[in-house]
Every structure is written in structure tokens, then in C-alpha cells.
XYZ file of N, CA, C and O in Angstrom:
704
model
N 100.182 170.242 -5.118
C 101.448 170.911 -4.910
C 101.577 172.012 -5.940
O 101.440 171.760 -7.130
N 101.844 173.203 -5.449
C 102.070 174.339 -6.345
C 103.504 174.817 -6.186
O 103.990 174.941 -5.084
N 104.159 175.079 -7.312
C 105.492 175.639 -7.273
C 105.398 177.066 -7.789
O 104.789 177.318 -8.824
N 106.008 177.948 -7.016
C 105.945 179.369 -7.356
C 107.329 179.880 -7.747
O 108.329 179.421 -7.251
N 107.336 180.871 -8.616
C 108.568 181.531 -9.001
C 108.942 182.563 -7.955
O 108.258 182.759 -6.958
N 110.045 183.263 -8.192
C 110.526 184.262 -7.248
C 109.522 185.390 -7.038
O 109.451 185.977 -5.960
N 108.709 185.703 -8.045
C 107.712 186.765 -7.928
C 106.455 186.287 -7.202
O 105.533 187.058 -6.986
N 106.401 184.992 -6.860
C 105.249 184.461 -6.139
C 104.164 183.901 -7.032
O 103.159 183.393 -6.538
N 104.337 183.970 -8.340
C 103.335 183.429 -9.263
C 103.490 181.914 -9.383
O 104.594 181.385 -9.339
N 102.373 181.221 -9.572
C 102.396 179.770 -9.724
C 103.071 179.421 -11.046
O 102.641 179.859 -12.109
N 104.158 178.636 -10.969
C 104.875 178.182 -12.166
C 104.293 176.872 -12.669
O 104.160 176.659 -13.860
N 103.985 175.971 -11.727
C 103.408 174.692 -12.113
C 102.612 174.137 -10.934
O 102.776 174.580 -9.796
N 101.766 173.168 -11.241
C 100.911 172.599 -10.216
C 100.733 171.112 -10.492
O 100.553 170.711 -11.639
N 100.822 170.298 -9.449
C 100.565 168.865 -9.540
C 99.428 168.532 -8.591
O 99.415 168.993 -7.445
N 98.476 167.739 -9.076
C 97.374 167.291 -8.238
C 97.432 165.768 -8.198
O 97.365 165.110 -9.230
N 97.601 165.235 -6.988
C 97.628 163.790 -6.812
C 96.421 163.353 -6.009
O 96.065 163.990 -5.016
N 95.789 162.280 -6.446
C 94.683 161.676 -5.722
C 95.148 160.290 -5.305
O 95.626 159.516 -6.134
N 95.039 160.008 -4.012
C 95.448 158.690 -3.538
C 94.346 158.093 -2.686
O 93.463 158.787 -2.196
N 94.421 156.788 -2.535
C 93.475 156.048 -1.716
C 94.284 155.420 -0.587
O 95.341 154.828 -0.824
N 93.804 155.589 0.636
C 94.492 154.979 1.763
C 93.835 153.630 2.050
O 92.627 153.558 2.246
N 94.654 152.585 2.035
C 94.150 151.261 2.378
C 94.939 150.755 3.589
O 96.045 151.217 3.845
N 94.337 149.860 4.313
C 95.016 149.281 5.471
C 95.582 147.920 5.093
O 94.873 147.073 4.546
N 96.858 147.730 5.382
C 97.535 146.452 5.158
C 98.012 145.974 6.515
O 98.888 146.603 7.115
N 97.403 144.932 7.027
C 97.695 144.438 8.378
C 97.559 145.564 9.397
O 98.377 145.703 10.310
N 96.537 146.415 9.211
C 96.282 147.495 10.147
C 97.153 148.722 9.971
O 97.071 149.658 10.758
N 97.996 148.739 8.944
C 98.909 149.856 8.706
C 98.455 150.609 7.456
O 98.217 149.990 6.417
N 98.305 151.953 7.521
C 97.873 152.703 6.346
C 98.900 152.664 5.214
O 100.099 152.749 5.455
N 98.402 152.522 3.987
C 99.240 152.530 2.785
C 98.560 153.446 1.769
O 97.399 153.238 1.424
N 99.271 154.492 1.322
C 98.728 155.410 0.317
C 98.961 154.831 -1.069
O 100.109 154.590 -1.465
N 97.879 154.641 -1.802
C 97.945 154.087 -3.147
C 97.553 155.190 -4.138
O 96.438 155.711 -4.080
N 98.476 155.569 -5.012
C 98.224 156.619 -5.990
C 97.144 156.175 -6.961
O 97.225 155.097 -7.555
N 96.101 157.018 -7.117
C 95.004 156.735 -8.035
C 95.202 157.502 -9.339
O 95.047 156.954 -10.418
N 95.553 158.782 -9.215
C 95.828 159.578 -10.413
C 96.721 160.756 -10.072
O 96.782 161.202 -8.931
N 97.405 161.227 -11.101
C 98.251 162.418 -10.981
C 97.932 163.311 -12.160
O 98.039 162.866 -13.305
N 97.492 164.522 -11.857
C 97.106 165.481 -12.891
C 96.076 164.895 -13.857
O 96.161 165.070 -15.070
N 95.117 164.155 -13.296
C 94.024 163.600 -14.090
C 94.367 162.340 -14.858
O 93.531 161.813 -15.584
N 95.592 161.838 -14.700
C 96.026 160.639 -15.423
C 96.301 159.505 -14.443
O 96.790 159.753 -13.338
N 96.019 158.275 -14.834
C 96.362 157.153 -13.951
C 97.881 157.024 -13.831
O 98.621 157.566 -14.653
N 98.358 156.322 -12.798
C 99.812 156.136 -12.653
C 100.410 155.459 -13.880
O 99.754 154.648 -14.531
N 101.663 155.805 -14.176
C 102.354 155.157 -15.294
C 102.584 153.695 -14.949
O 102.459 153.285 -13.787
N 102.954 152.907 -15.939
C 103.216 151.486 -15.711
C 104.335 151.311 -14.686
O 104.270 150.436 -13.818
N 105.358 152.160 -14.758
C 106.474 152.084 -13.812
C 106.033 152.421 -12.393
O 106.417 151.740 -11.436
N 105.223 153.478 -12.261
C 104.713 153.840 -10.934
C 103.824 152.735 -10.380
O 103.878 152.423 -9.187
N 103.015 152.165 -11.248
C 102.115 151.087 -10.827
C 102.912 149.871 -10.342
O 102.596 149.278 -9.320
N 103.977 149.502 -11.086
C 104.826 148.379 -10.678
C 105.480 148.651 -9.325
O 105.536 147.777 -8.455
N 105.980 149.876 -9.152
C 106.639 150.243 -7.897
C 105.652 150.163 -6.728
O 105.971 149.613 -5.675
N 104.448 150.694 -6.932
C 103.417 150.630 -5.888
C 103.058 149.193 -5.554
O 102.915 148.827 -4.392
N 102.887 148.376 -6.600
C 102.526 146.976 -6.379
C 103.641 146.239 -5.630
O 103.366 145.400 -4.778
N 104.897 146.567 -5.944
C 106.024 145.934 -5.250
C 106.030 146.326 -3.772
O 106.247 145.480 -2.895
N 105.778 147.615 -3.473
C 105.716 148.062 -2.074
C 104.569 147.385 -1.340
O 104.726 146.945 -0.197
N 103.426 147.298 -2.005
C 102.253 146.664 -1.399
C 102.513 145.179 -1.158
O 102.203 144.642 -0.086
N 103.121 144.509 -2.137
C 103.450 143.084 -2.014
C 104.413 142.853 -0.840
O 104.254 141.926 -0.048
N 105.412 143.755 -0.724
C 106.388 143.653 0.363
C 105.686 143.800 1.719
O 105.976 143.046 2.658
N 104.772 144.759 1.825
C 104.027 144.944 3.077
C 103.181 143.720 3.416
O 103.122 143.294 4.563
N 102.532 143.175 2.400
C 101.655 142.015 2.634
C 102.446 140.778 3.046
O 101.939 139.926 3.767
N 103.701 140.659 2.598
C 104.515 139.476 2.885
C 105.389 139.632 4.123
O 106.101 138.701 4.494
N 105.345 140.786 4.759
C 106.140 141.021 5.957
C 105.809 140.006 7.045
O 104.650 139.685 7.268
N 106.843 139.553 7.707
C 106.612 138.701 8.878
C 106.199 139.607 10.037
O 106.470 140.813 10.018
N 105.569 139.056 11.043
C 105.220 139.881 12.212
C 106.447 140.569 12.825
O 106.356 141.715 13.267
N 107.591 139.898 12.814
C 108.809 140.487 13.372
C 109.292 141.673 12.526
O 109.693 142.705 13.054
N 109.257 141.519 11.193
C 109.664 142.602 10.302
C 108.727 143.805 10.452
O 109.172 144.947 10.494
N 107.426 143.516 10.536
C 106.434 144.577 10.698
C 106.665 145.314 12.009
O 106.651 146.549 12.056
N 106.890 144.574 13.074
C 107.126 145.183 14.387
C 108.355 146.086 14.352
O 108.337 147.190 14.898
N 109.413 145.643 13.693
C 110.637 146.444 13.600
C 110.416 147.711 12.779
O 110.847 148.801 13.154
N 109.711 147.581 11.630
C 109.421 148.744 10.790
C 108.547 149.748 11.552
O 108.815 150.954 11.542
N 107.517 149.251 12.230
C 106.633 150.133 12.988
C 107.363 150.782 14.166
O 107.107 151.942 14.483
N 108.284 150.037 14.772
C 109.064 150.597 15.876
C 109.904 151.774 15.389
O 109.960 152.822 16.017
N 110.544 151.608 14.227
C 111.362 152.681 13.658
C 110.501 153.892 13.287
O 110.895 155.029 13.550
N 109.332 153.645 12.674
C 108.430 154.744 12.332
C 107.970 155.475 13.582
O 107.944 156.701 13.625
N 107.604 154.712 14.599
C 107.138 155.294 15.851
C 108.241 156.126 16.509
O 107.995 157.204 17.042
N 109.463 155.627 16.420
C 110.609 156.351 16.982
C 110.787 157.698 16.280
O 110.996 158.721 16.928
N 110.694 157.706 14.936
C 110.803 158.950 14.179
C 109.657 159.895 14.527
O 109.874 161.082 14.760
N 108.426 159.369 14.548
C 107.257 160.191 14.859
C 107.346 160.752 16.269
O 107.045 161.924 16.500
N 107.755 159.928 17.210
C 107.848 160.361 18.596
C 108.916 161.425 18.754
O 108.719 162.399 19.482
N 110.035 161.281 18.049
C 111.116 162.252 18.200
C 110.668 163.639 17.763
O 110.955 164.626 18.430
N 109.927 163.741 16.661
C 109.492 165.071 16.219
C 108.381 165.584 17.131
O 108.328 166.771 17.453
N 107.504 164.708 17.595
C 106.428 165.134 18.504
C 107.028 165.653 19.802
O 106.560 166.646 20.360
N 108.081 165.011 20.283
C 108.726 165.462 21.514
C 109.408 166.817 21.326
O 109.626 167.538 22.292
N 109.735 167.166 20.099
C 110.382 168.448 19.815
C 109.385 169.608 19.784
O 109.774 170.747 20.031
N 108.120 169.340 19.480
C 107.132 170.416 19.322
C 107.049 171.332 20.541
O 107.124 172.553 20.394
N 106.917 170.803 21.784
C 106.840 171.723 22.929
C 108.121 172.547 23.139
O 108.066 173.641 23.682
N 109.253 172.018 22.694
C 110.513 172.750 22.820
C 110.634 173.833 21.742
O 111.264 174.855 21.953
N 110.045 173.553 20.575
C 110.219 174.420 19.415
C 109.285 175.625 19.403
O 109.583 176.624 18.758
N 108.149 175.531 20.091
C 107.140 176.590 20.008
C 106.762 177.130 21.367
O 106.799 176.427 22.373
N 106.336 178.381 21.366
C 105.626 178.980 22.490
C 104.161 178.934 22.095
O 103.797 179.365 20.989
N 103.318 178.379 22.966
C 101.898 178.232 22.672
C 101.080 179.194 23.513
O 101.388 179.430 24.677
N 100.030 179.715 22.900
C 99.092 180.563 23.612
C 97.687 180.127 23.210
O 97.382 180.018 22.016
N 96.832 179.844 24.206
C 95.442 179.500 23.926
C 94.742 180.783 23.491
O 94.742 181.771 24.216
N 94.161 180.759 22.278
C 93.503 181.959 21.766
C 91.996 181.785 21.625
O 91.311 182.706 21.201
N 91.493 180.603 21.971
C 90.050 180.405 21.896
C 89.670 178.947 21.869
O 90.497 178.058 22.091
N 88.388 178.731 21.607
C 87.829 177.390 21.462
C 86.912 177.404 20.249
O 86.255 178.399 19.985
N 86.900 176.294 19.506
C 86.053 176.161 18.319
C 85.613 174.721 18.182
O 86.258 173.816 18.720
N 84.543 174.516 17.445
C 84.129 173.162 17.074
C 84.709 172.868 15.691
O 84.599 173.688 14.784
N 85.363 171.726 15.566
C 85.932 171.291 14.287
C 85.392 169.896 14.009
O 85.597 168.970 14.797
N 84.693 169.760 12.903
C 84.082 168.475 12.536
C 83.249 167.902 13.684
O 83.309 166.712 13.973
N 82.530 168.770 14.360
C 81.647 168.333 15.445
C 82.337 168.041 16.761
O 81.714 167.538 17.690
N 83.620 168.342 16.880
C 84.360 168.085 18.117
C 84.852 169.407 18.698
O 85.366 170.249 17.978
N 84.689 169.565 20.001
C 85.164 170.775 20.677
C 86.683 170.765 20.729
O 87.293 169.737 21.036
N 87.272 171.930 20.436
C 88.730 172.001 20.381
C 89.231 173.316 20.957
O 88.575 174.355 20.859
N 90.424 173.234 21.563
C 91.162 174.427 21.946
C 91.884 174.921 20.697
O 92.389 174.120 19.911
N 91.974 176.235 20.538
C 92.737 176.813 19.434
C 93.989 177.439 20.046
O 93.895 178.278 20.944
N 95.152 176.983 19.583
C 96.422 177.475 20.097
C 97.173 178.223 19.008
O 97.198 177.784 17.851
N 97.792 179.323 19.379
C 98.705 180.023 18.482
C 100.103 179.482 18.780
O 100.517 179.450 19.941
N 100.806 179.035 17.755
C 102.160 178.485 17.909
C 103.161 179.443 17.269
O 103.076 179.733 16.078
N 104.087 179.918 18.080
C 105.137 180.826 17.617
C 106.486 180.175 17.904
O 106.687 179.665 19.011
N 107.399 180.162 16.931
C 108.704 179.535 17.186
C 109.383 180.116 18.426
O 109.382 181.323 18.634
N 109.928 179.230 19.231
C 110.608 179.623 20.463
C 112.005 180.143 20.115
O 112.775 179.449 19.457
N 112.347 181.358 20.550
C 113.684 181.893 20.253
C 114.777 181.006 20.859
O 114.644 180.528 21.977
N 115.803 180.753 20.097
C 116.925 179.970 20.600
C 116.728 178.466 20.527
O 117.578 177.715 20.992
N 115.649 178.006 19.928
C 115.404 176.563 19.804
C 116.469 175.929 18.907
O 116.788 176.452 17.840
N 117.022 174.797 19.359
C 117.993 174.039 18.566
C 117.389 172.677 18.258
O 117.109 171.892 19.163
N 117.204 172.404 16.973
C 116.529 171.193 16.518
C 117.298 169.933 16.875
O 118.520 169.895 16.796
N 116.538 168.910 17.250
C 117.062 167.566 17.491
C 116.229 166.609 16.651
O 115.021 166.581 16.779
N 116.843 165.852 15.786
C 116.091 164.880 14.998
C 116.040 165.226 13.528
O 116.396 166.334 13.091
N 115.560 164.258 12.764
C 115.589 164.288 11.310
C 114.842 165.477 10.694
O 115.352 166.146 9.812
N 113.607 165.733 11.128
C 112.800 166.783 10.520
C 112.552 167.967 11.446
O 111.832 168.894 11.100
N 113.124 167.959 12.614
C 112.838 168.981 13.614
C 113.305 170.374 13.203
O 112.767 171.367 13.677
N 114.280 170.478 12.293
C 114.777 171.806 11.900
C 113.707 172.652 11.228
O 113.775 173.870 11.234
N 112.673 172.013 10.677
C 111.616 172.787 10.024
C 110.709 173.481 11.040
O 110.062 174.472 10.720
N 110.661 172.991 12.271
C 109.737 173.532 13.258
C 109.980 175.013 13.539
O 109.036 175.783 13.683
N 111.230 175.415 13.608
C 111.535 176.817 13.920
C 111.260 177.751 12.746
O 111.367 178.965 12.879
N 110.870 177.183 11.619
C 110.659 177.985 10.415
C 109.184 178.118 10.047
O 108.841 178.572 8.965
N 108.303 177.693 10.979
C 106.863 177.717 10.736
C 106.165 178.321 11.944
O 106.573 178.092 13.080
N 105.109 179.089 11.691
C 104.254 179.624 12.757
C 102.815 179.369 12.347
O 102.520 179.237 11.153
N 101.911 179.275 13.322
C 100.524 179.062 12.932
C 99.618 178.709 14.080
O 99.910 179.026 15.241
N 98.529 178.025 13.743
C 97.519 177.638 14.719
C 97.389 176.122 14.767
O 97.619 175.438 13.768
N 96.992 175.656 15.944
C 96.806 174.233 16.185
C 95.476 174.055 16.910
O 95.218 174.736 17.900
N 94.635 173.158 16.400
C 93.371 172.837 17.050
C 93.539 171.506 17.765
O 93.881 170.496 17.137
N 93.299 171.493 19.070
C 93.512 170.309 19.906
C 92.172 169.870 20.491
O 91.473 170.675 21.117
N 91.843 168.603 20.297
C 90.591 168.047 20.793
C 90.513 168.175 22.318
O 91.444 167.791 23.021
N 89.408 168.728 22.814
C 89.259 168.946 24.260
C 89.081 167.633 25.015
O 89.462 167.532 26.176
N 88.542 166.623 24.353
C 88.259 165.359 25.037
C 89.504 164.501 25.239
O 89.819 164.088 26.340
N 90.231 164.222 24.159
C 91.391 163.323 24.298
C 92.722 163.976 23.930
O 93.747 163.313 23.862
N 92.700 165.283 23.666
C 93.901 166.080 23.410
C 94.665 165.690 22.145
O 95.825 166.034 21.981
N 94.023 164.973 21.229
C 94.623 164.706 19.926
C 94.530 165.963 19.076
O 93.615 166.762 19.235
N 95.491 166.166 18.169
C 95.393 167.354 17.318
C 94.466 167.061 16.157
O 94.522 166.007 15.551
N 93.588 168.021 15.889
C 92.589 167.880 14.834
C 93.075 168.545 13.553
O 92.919 168.012 12.462
N 93.681 169.707 13.715
C 94.024 170.505 12.546
C 95.245 171.368 12.856
O 95.415 171.818 13.981
N 96.074 171.573 11.832
C 97.217 172.484 11.912
C 97.137 173.395 10.705
O 96.900 172.941 9.587
N 97.301 174.687 10.936
C 97.294 175.665 9.858
C 98.519 176.547 10.058
O 98.567 177.340 10.995
N 99.521 176.353 9.218
C 100.783 177.054 9.414
C 101.228 177.845 8.210
O 100.765 177.623 7.098
N 102.150 178.758 8.472
C 102.746 179.564 7.423
C 104.260 179.512 7.585
O 104.778 179.648 8.694
N 104.948 179.298 6.476
C 106.407 179.250 6.484
C 106.934 180.675 6.659
O 106.574 181.566 5.896
N 107.772 180.861 7.693
C 108.338 182.191 7.948
C 109.805 182.268 7.519
O 110.349 183.351 7.391
N 110.428 181.093 7.303
C 111.778 181.007 6.745
C 111.805 179.802 5.817
O 111.285 178.744 6.165
N 112.405 179.915 4.634
C 112.435 178.784 3.696
C 113.159 177.579 4.296
O 114.080 177.729 5.099
N 112.714 176.380 3.918
C 113.401 175.163 4.344
C 113.155 174.048 3.341
O 112.230 174.114 2.540
N 114.019 173.031 3.399
C 113.913 171.853 2.537
C 113.753 170.619 3.395
O 114.233 170.567 4.522
N 113.082 169.631 2.822
C 112.970 168.321 3.464
C 113.479 167.306 2.453
O 112.942 167.220 1.350
N 114.492 166.557 2.833
C 115.077 165.604 1.901
C 115.853 166.351 0.828
O 115.743 167.567 0.685
N 116.623 165.631 0.070
C 117.457 166.253 -0.949
C 116.615 166.874 -2.062
O 116.807 168.016 -2.438
N 115.639 166.129 -2.578
C 114.797 166.622 -3.663
C 113.313 166.533 -3.336
O 112.478 166.777 -4.182
N 112.976 166.155 -2.108
C 111.585 165.910 -1.750
C 110.731 167.174 -1.820
O 109.756 167.241 -2.552
N 111.096 168.208 -1.068
C 110.290 169.425 -1.065
C 111.125 170.612 -0.589
O 112.016 170.462 0.242
N 110.852 171.762 -1.151
C 111.443 173.027 -0.702
C 110.290 173.993 -0.538
O 109.546 174.247 -1.481
N 110.131 174.512 0.672
C 109.052 175.448 0.955
C 109.625 176.848 1.142
O 110.560 177.042 1.914
N 109.038 177.799 0.436
C 109.494 179.178 0.493
C 108.683 179.968 1.517
O 107.573 179.579 1.876
N 109.240 181.073 1.951
C 108.556 181.957 2.891
C 107.180 182.326 2.323
O 107.049 182.626 1.142
N 106.167 182.260 3.174
C 104.803 182.567 2.751
C 104.010 181.343 2.334
O 102.801 181.422 2.151
N 104.695 180.198 2.164
C 103.972 178.967 1.827
C 103.014 178.624 2.954
O 103.284 178.901 4.125
N 101.903 178.014 2.595
C 100.856 177.690 3.553
C 100.793 176.177 3.729
O 100.806 175.444 2.752
N 100.732 175.721 4.978
C 100.687 174.284 5.282
C 99.417 174.018 6.084
O 99.183 174.658 7.108
N 98.606 173.079 5.619
C 97.406 172.684 6.352
C 97.403 171.170 6.464
O 97.634 170.474 5.478
N 97.167 170.687 7.671
C 97.031 169.250 7.908
C 95.806 169.043 8.781
O 95.561 169.824 9.695
N 95.045 168.002 8.479
C 93.875 167.689 9.280
C 93.847 166.202 9.587
O 94.349 165.398 8.813
N 93.261 165.873 10.723
C 93.081 164.480 11.119
C 91.635 164.285 11.545
O 90.966 165.232 11.942
N 91.193 163.053 11.491
C 89.869 162.705 11.984
C 90.000 161.539 12.950
O 90.878 160.690 12.784
N 89.163 161.541 13.950
C 89.214 160.493 14.969
C 88.349 159.329 14.512
O 87.188 159.508 14.184
N 88.924 158.139 14.488
C 88.165 156.935 14.158
C 87.680 156.286 15.461
O 88.112 156.658 16.552
N 86.813 155.311 15.331
C 86.099 154.757 16.480
C 86.941 154.389 17.689
O 86.540 154.618 18.806
N 88.112 153.820 17.472
C 88.891 153.333 18.625
C 89.783 154.408 19.244
O 90.626 154.113 20.076
N 89.594 155.659 18.853
C 90.378 156.751 19.445
C 91.644 157.061 18.682
O 92.412 157.922 19.085
N 91.883 156.381 17.569
C 93.056 156.637 16.749
C 92.761 157.834 15.848
O 91.657 157.985 15.335
N 93.752 158.694 15.671
C 93.612 159.845 14.765
C 94.282 159.519 13.447
O 95.424 159.085 13.421
N 93.553 159.711 12.336
C 94.068 159.394 11.005
C 94.069 160.666 10.148
O 93.136 161.462 10.228
N 95.104 160.847 9.301
C 95.127 162.015 8.406
C 93.946 162.006 7.462
O 93.466 160.979 7.074
């Protein structure tokens, strides 16, 4: 994470390294280091408490938590076709998989529905979609209007660059 001043110069930078582990088939990001240092004792306790809570979940609690997560994920995914105008601009191989390359431009007059959907109209970019199963492989976007997520979570300024990639695992699931 890089934070820039008004002139666009980097003011500060944080580098986090995490390990993704599966807990009952659910991904859990475990912080390994931040800026070259291991997690503090407090961060370690908090992580261990979250991990312990996940491991002790009943099947019913897990199902409810996953249902809520799926509902949030589905709501923003359902907003994407409403929020953007897409144009196929080519085909490329990404990580050995054939993909369509789409240009995504915010749709004029789009009105966000859902928790994070308001950010969609403030980003433009490219999307690589797997030709075989239509899962998205890669997103490369640029912020065209500043926006915030959460009260103190993140604020992205115009010109910020967003890249996300996924890889397909054996059973057809796409993982970040």
C-alpha cells in the first residue's frame, strides 16, 4: 500500500506478506510480516482468536457466515453489468489460459445498489475473462474519481491503480 500526497509523491508505504490457509475449506489470510517485521503480540493474539473462532464454528454458524459473505459478493457481482459498458478489445493468454480482454467503462447514469457498489462508477479499466469457464482471471483498473471504502479502511485518489488476479484451482474454483 502506497500513500501519496497531493502532489502525487509517495508519502509512505506499507508492505504486508500474508499466507492463505484453508480452515474447513474457507480461505483465511494469516499475516506473516508487515514492513519486514513479524506481527506484534497484539496482532498475533487477534489473528489467533479469529482463527480459533473459525476452527470452533459449528456447521450451522459456518453456513450462516458463508451465506452472508456470498450474499455480499453476489450483490456486487450483480452490479458489475449495470455499472459498466463492456467492449471486447481482444484475446490474450494469461497464465496459460485463453482469455477475452474487455474494456470496462463506467455506464453513465448508473446508481449504485449495495455496500461497495458505489466504487464501481469511479473506476475504469480492463478485465480478462477465461474463455473456457468465463471466470475472471485479472482486473486492471484506474481510479477516475476518488472514493473511500469503510470509515478508515481505504481512500483511493484519482489516478490510483488497482490490479487483482485470480488463479483457477483443480475443481474449477477461482482463488485470489
